[in-house]
Amino acid sequence: MPEPWSQDGFDVRFDWGPDGGAAVAGGAVVVVVVDVLSFTTTVGIAVAGGAEVLPYPWKGEGAARFASERGARLAVGRLEARDRPPDGVPPVSLSPAGTLRAAEAGALHGERIVLPSPNGSTVVAGLTDTGAQVVAASLRTRAAVARWLARSAPPGPVAVVAAGERWPGGTLRPAVEDLWGAGALIDALVAEQRGVGRPARRLSPEASAALAAFEAVRHDLATSLAACSSGCELVDAGFGDDVVVAADLDADEVVPVLDGDALVGVATVRGVPTLGETP
């Protein structure tokens, strides 16, 4: 008999962090990970720019070795990227704004990038053995991901996992921006199902709560994102541009899908999605 926290019997499920992801992934055909500030936002921008992103939980020697073994480039820290002497194109880091500048300069096409993150990347890594297709979503990609789910993903339950943040002691801090991001995706999925004439998906109470949270801020999203705890942390550290870029709803049309050890782009613009193709 399924555990009650698996949300079994619902078409769309929602929970938090690695443990919540493991709980709702059972029986799901797709698990969507949301880390708005900043892992999945940066991933979406990078794959739209033609890169492949290899998730890795922590920076350090292990990440450097992982990148070397896979012929990939290791992303630098956000502060390191900002403090490097300007040479036209910023190095890739967790910064969505810096990654967007690199993508717009054409510096990411064909690159394989290891992007360490203790939150979104850790959740993605923990889901690789569930048998479900793992996808990364953000506010920027939520419409594209919903389109892919409704039109191209295998039929079956979808689990949405908010990565959250970490308290200094290492415990999960539920981060409201990830609740909003999950709700934004669910909102787009409900609309997409209706648009293609398919039956409505049954939302778990948890998924319905995420949807309601997004609906409460959808008309003032950028301001709310900048005012929430994680947004304030970035603004205070001088990374306000990252919050602005992360709040750009539906800006990207490429879905980051885990293929082996890398998140690769699936184009969804008015056509049949193709693995590794960008519009």
Coordinates of C-alpha atoms in Angstrom, one line a residue:
M1 CA 0.0 0.0 0.0
P2 CA 1.5 3.4 -1.0
E3 CA 2.5 5.7 1.8
P4 CA 0.1 8.7 2.3
W5 CA 2.8 11.2 1.6
S6 CA 3.4 9.7 -1.9
Q7 CA 0.3 11.5 -3.1
D8 CA -0.5 8.4 -5.0
G9 CA -3.7 8.6 -7.0
F10 CA -3.1 12.2 -8.1
D11 CA -1.9 13.2 -11.6
V12 CA 0.1 16.2 -10.4
R13 CA 2.0 16.0 -7.1
F14 CA 4.1 18.5 -5.2
D15 CA 6.7 18.3 -2.4
W16 CA 10.0 19.8 -1.1
G17 CA 13.6 18.9 -1.3
P18 CA 15.4 15.6 -1.8
D19 CA 13.2 13.7 0.7
G20 CA 10.0 15.1 -0.7
G21 CA 11.1 14.4 -4.2
A22 CA 11.8 10.8 -3.4
A23 CA 8.4 10.5 -1.7
V24 CA 6.4 11.8 -4.7
A25 CA 8.5 10.3 -7.5
G26 CA 7.3 6.8 -7.0
G27 CA 5.1 5.9 -10.0
A28 CA 5.6 9.3 -11.6
V29 CA 6.6 9.3 -15.3
V30 CA 8.2 12.8 -15.0
V31 CA 9.7 14.6 -12.1
V32 CA 10.1 18.4 -12.5
V33 CA 12.7 20.1 -10.3
V34 CA 12.2 23.9 -9.5
D35 CA 15.0 26.0 -8.1
V36 CA 14.2 29.6 -9.1
L37 CA 17.1 31.3 -7.3
S38 CA 19.0 30.0 -9.1
F39 CA 20.0 26.5 -10.3
T40 CA 17.1 25.7 -12.7
T41 CA 16.9 29.3 -13.9
T42 CA 20.5 29.2 -14.9
V43 CA 20.2 25.7 -16.4
G44 CA 17.3 26.9 -18.6
I45 CA 19.3 29.9 -19.9
A46 CA 22.4 27.7 -20.5
V47 CA 20.6 25.0 -22.5
A48 CA 18.7 27.7 -24.5
G49 CA 22.2 29.0 -25.4
G50 CA 23.2 25.6 -26.7
A51 CA 25.1 24.1 -23.7
E52 CA 24.7 20.9 -21.8
V53 CA 24.6 21.2 -18.0
L54 CA 25.9 18.4 -15.8
P55 CA 24.5 18.7 -12.2
Y56 CA 26.8 18.2 -9.3
P57 CA 25.9 18.7 -5.6
W58 CA 28.9 20.5 -4.3
K59 CA 31.7 22.6 -5.6
G60 CA 35.3 21.7 -4.7
E61 CA 37.8 19.0 -5.7
G62 CA 35.1 16.5 -6.4
A63 CA 33.3 18.8 -8.8
A64 CA 36.6 19.6 -10.6
R65 CA 37.4 15.9 -10.9
F66 CA 33.9 15.1 -12.2
A67 CA 34.2 17.9 -14.8
S68 CA 37.6 16.7 -15.9
E69 CA 36.5 13.1 -16.3
R70 CA 33.6 14.2 -18.5
G71 CA 35.4 16.7 -20.7
A72 CA 33.4 19.5 -19.2
R73 CA 34.0 23.0 -17.9
L74 CA 33.5 23.6 -14.2
A75 CA 31.3 26.7 -13.5
V76 CA 32.8 29.2 -11.1
G77 CA 31.3 30.7 -8.0
R78 CA 29.0 33.7 -8.4
L79 CA 31.3 36.0 -6.5
E80 CA 34.3 34.7 -8.4
A81 CA 32.5 35.4 -11.7
R82 CA 31.7 38.9 -10.6
D83 CA 35.2 39.7 -9.3
R84 CA 37.1 38.5 -12.4
P85 CA 38.6 41.2 -14.6
P86 CA 36.0 42.0 -17.3
D87 CA 37.0 40.5 -20.6
G88 CA 33.7 40.8 -22.5
V89 CA 32.0 37.5 -21.6
P90 CA 31.5 36.5 -18.0
P91 CA 32.4 33.0 -17.0
V92 CA 29.5 30.7 -16.3
S93 CA 28.3 30.5 -12.7
L94 CA 25.0 30.1 -10.8
S95 CA 24.2 33.7 -11.8
P96 CA 21.3 33.8 -14.3
A97 CA 22.2 37.3 -15.4
G98 CA 25.8 36.4 -16.1
T99 CA 24.8 33.2 -17.9
L100 CA 22.4 35.1 -20.0
R101 CA 25.1 37.5 -21.1
A102 CA 27.3 34.6 -22.0
A103 CA 24.5 32.9 -24.0
E104 CA 23.7 36.2 -25.8
A105 CA 27.4 36.4 -26.8
G106 CA 27.2 32.9 -28.2
A107 CA 29.8 31.7 -25.7
L108 CA 27.8 28.6 -24.5
H109 CA 27.0 26.8 -27.8
G110 CA 28.4 23.3 -27.7
E111 CA 29.8 23.7 -24.2
R112 CA 29.5 21.0 -21.4
I113 CA 29.3 22.7 -18.1
V114 CA 29.3 21.2 -14.6
L115 CA 27.1 23.4 -12.4
P116 CA 27.4 22.6 -8.7
S117 CA 24.5 23.5 -6.5
P118 CA 23.6 22.2 -3.0
N119 CA 19.8 22.6 -3.7
G120 CA 18.5 22.1 -7.2
S121 CA 21.4 20.1 -8.4
T122 CA 21.3 17.8 -5.4
V123 CA 17.6 17.1 -5.9
V124 CA 18.2 16.3 -9.6
A125 CA 21.1 13.9 -8.7
G126 CA 18.9 12.2 -6.2
L127 CA 16.2 11.4 -8.7
T128 CA 18.3 9.7 -11.4
D129 CA 17.5 6.2 -10.2
T130 CA 13.7 6.7 -9.8
G131 CA 12.9 5.6 -13.4
A132 CA 11.2 8.9 -14.1
Q133 CA 12.2 11.4 -16.7
V134 CA 13.8 14.3 -14.8
V135 CA 13.2 17.9 -16.0
A136 CA 14.4 21.3 -14.7
A137 CA 11.9 24.2 -14.7
S138 CA 11.8 27.8 -13.7
L139 CA 9.6 30.8 -14.1
R140 CA 11.4 31.5 -17.4
T141 CA 10.7 28.0 -18.8
R142 CA 7.4 27.1 -17.1
A143 CA 5.3 27.5 -20.3
A144 CA 7.7 25.5 -22.4
V145 CA 7.9 22.7 -19.8
A146 CA 4.1 22.6 -19.5
R147 CA 3.8 22.4 -23.3
W148 CA 6.3 19.5 -23.4
L149 CA 4.5 17.7 -20.6
A150 CA 1.1 18.0 -22.2
R151 CA 2.1 17.2 -25.8
S152 CA 5.2 15.0 -25.7
A153 CA 5.8 13.4 -22.3
P154 CA 4.7 9.9 -21.7
P155 CA 1.2 9.7 -20.1
G156 CA 1.2 9.3 -16.3
P157 CA 1.6 11.2 -13.1
V158 CA 3.9 14.3 -12.9
A159 CA 5.7 15.1 -9.7
V160 CA 6.9 18.7 -9.1
V161 CA 9.7 19.2 -6.6
A162 CA 10.6 22.5 -5.1
A163 CA 14.3 22.4 -4.2
G164 CA 14.2 25.0 -1.4
E165 CA 17.3 26.4 0.3
R166 CA 19.4 25.4 3.3
W167 CA 19.6 26.9 6.8
P168 CA 23.2 27.3 8.1
G169 CA 22.8 24.0 9.9
G170 CA 22.0 22.2 6.7
T171 CA 18.3 21.6 7.2
L172 CA 15.8 22.4 4.4
R173 CA 14.5 26.0 4.3
P174 CA 11.3 26.0 2.2
A175 CA 11.9 28.9 -0.2
V176 CA 8.7 30.7 -1.3
E177 CA 10.2 31.5 -4.8
D178 CA 10.3 27.7 -5.5
L179 CA 6.7 27.4 -4.3
W180 CA 5.8 30.1 -6.8
G181 CA 7.8 28.5 -9.5
A182 CA 6.1 25.2 -9.0
G183 CA 2.7 26.8 -8.9
A184 CA 3.6 28.7 -12.1
L185 CA 4.4 25.4 -13.9
I186 CA 1.2 23.8 -12.6
D187 CA -0.8 26.9 -13.8
A188 CA 0.7 26.6 -17.3
L189 CA 0.1 22.8 -17.3
V190 CA -3.6 23.2 -16.5
A191 CA -3.9 25.7 -19.3
E192 CA -2.0 23.6 -21.7
Q193 CA -4.1 20.5 -21.0
R194 CA -7.2 22.6 -21.7
G195 CA -5.7 24.0 -24.9
V196 CA -5.0 20.6 -26.4
G197 CA -8.4 19.3 -25.4
R198 CA -7.2 16.7 -22.9
P199 CA -8.9 15.9 -19.7
A200 CA -7.9 18.0 -16.7
R201 CA -5.2 16.5 -14.5
R202 CA -6.2 15.8 -10.9
L203 CA -4.0 17.9 -8.6
S204 CA -3.0 16.8 -5.1
P205 CA -3.9 19.2 -2.3
E206 CA -0.2 20.0 -2.1
A207 CA -0.1 20.9 -5.9
S208 CA -3.3 22.9 -5.5
A209 CA -1.6 24.9 -2.7
A210 CA 1.4 25.7 -4.9
L211 CA -0.9 26.8 -7.7
A212 CA -2.8 29.1 -5.3
A213 CA 0.5 30.6 -4.0
F214 CA 1.5 31.5 -7.6
E215 CA -1.9 33.0 -8.3
A216 CA -1.5 35.3 -5.3
V217 CA 1.6 36.9 -6.8
R218 CA 1.3 36.4 -10.6
H219 CA 0.4 40.1 -11.2
D220 CA 3.3 41.4 -9.1
L221 CA 5.8 38.6 -9.6
A222 CA 9.0 40.6 -10.0
T223 CA 8.4 42.7 -7.0
S224 CA 7.4 39.7 -4.9
L225 CA 10.5 37.8 -6.0
A226 CA 12.8 40.7 -5.1
A227 CA 11.1 41.1 -1.7
C228 CA 11.2 37.4 -0.6
S229 CA 14.0 36.2 1.6
S230 CA 16.1 34.7 -1.1
G231 CA 15.6 37.7 -3.4
C232 CA 16.6 40.1 -0.6
E233 CA 19.7 37.9 0.0
L234 CA 20.8 38.3 -3.6
V235 CA 19.9 42.0 -3.9
D236 CA 21.9 42.7 -0.7
A237 CA 24.9 40.9 -2.1
G238 CA 24.8 42.9 -5.3
F239 CA 23.1 40.4 -7.5
G240 CA 19.8 42.1 -8.1
D241 CA 20.1 41.5 -11.8
D242 CA 19.8 37.8 -11.1
V243 CA 16.4 38.3 -9.5
V244 CA 15.2 40.4 -12.4
V245 CA 16.3 37.8 -14.9
A246 CA 14.7 35.0 -12.9
A247 CA 11.4 36.8 -12.8
D248 CA 11.1 37.0 -16.6
L249 CA 8.1 34.7 -17.0
D250 CA 8.1 32.5 -20.1
A251 CA 11.2 34.0 -21.5
D252 CA 12.8 30.7 -22.6
E253 CA 11.4 28.1 -25.0
V254 CA 13.8 25.2 -24.4
V255 CA 13.1 22.5 -21.9
P256 CA 16.1 21.1 -19.9
V257 CA 15.7 17.3 -19.8
L258 CA 18.1 15.0 -18.1
D259 CA 19.8 12.6 -20.6
G260 CA 22.3 10.4 -19.0
D261 CA 24.4 12.7 -16.7
A262 CA 23.5 16.0 -18.5
L263 CA 20.6 18.3 -18.8
V264 CA 20.1 19.0 -22.5
G265 CA 17.8 21.2 -24.4
V266 CA 14.5 20.0 -26.0
A267 CA 13.0 22.7 -28.3
T268 CA 9.3 23.2 -28.0
V269 CA 8.7 26.0 -30.4
R270 CA 5.8 25.1 -32.7
G271 CA 7.1 21.7 -33.6
V272 CA 8.0 18.2 -32.5
P273 CA 10.5 18.4 -29.6
T274 CA 13.9 17.1 -30.5
L275 CA 16.5 16.1 -28.0
G276 CA 19.5 18.3 -28.0
E277 CA 17.9 20.8 -30.4
T278 CA 17.6 24.5 -29.6
P279 CA 15.4 26.9 -31.5

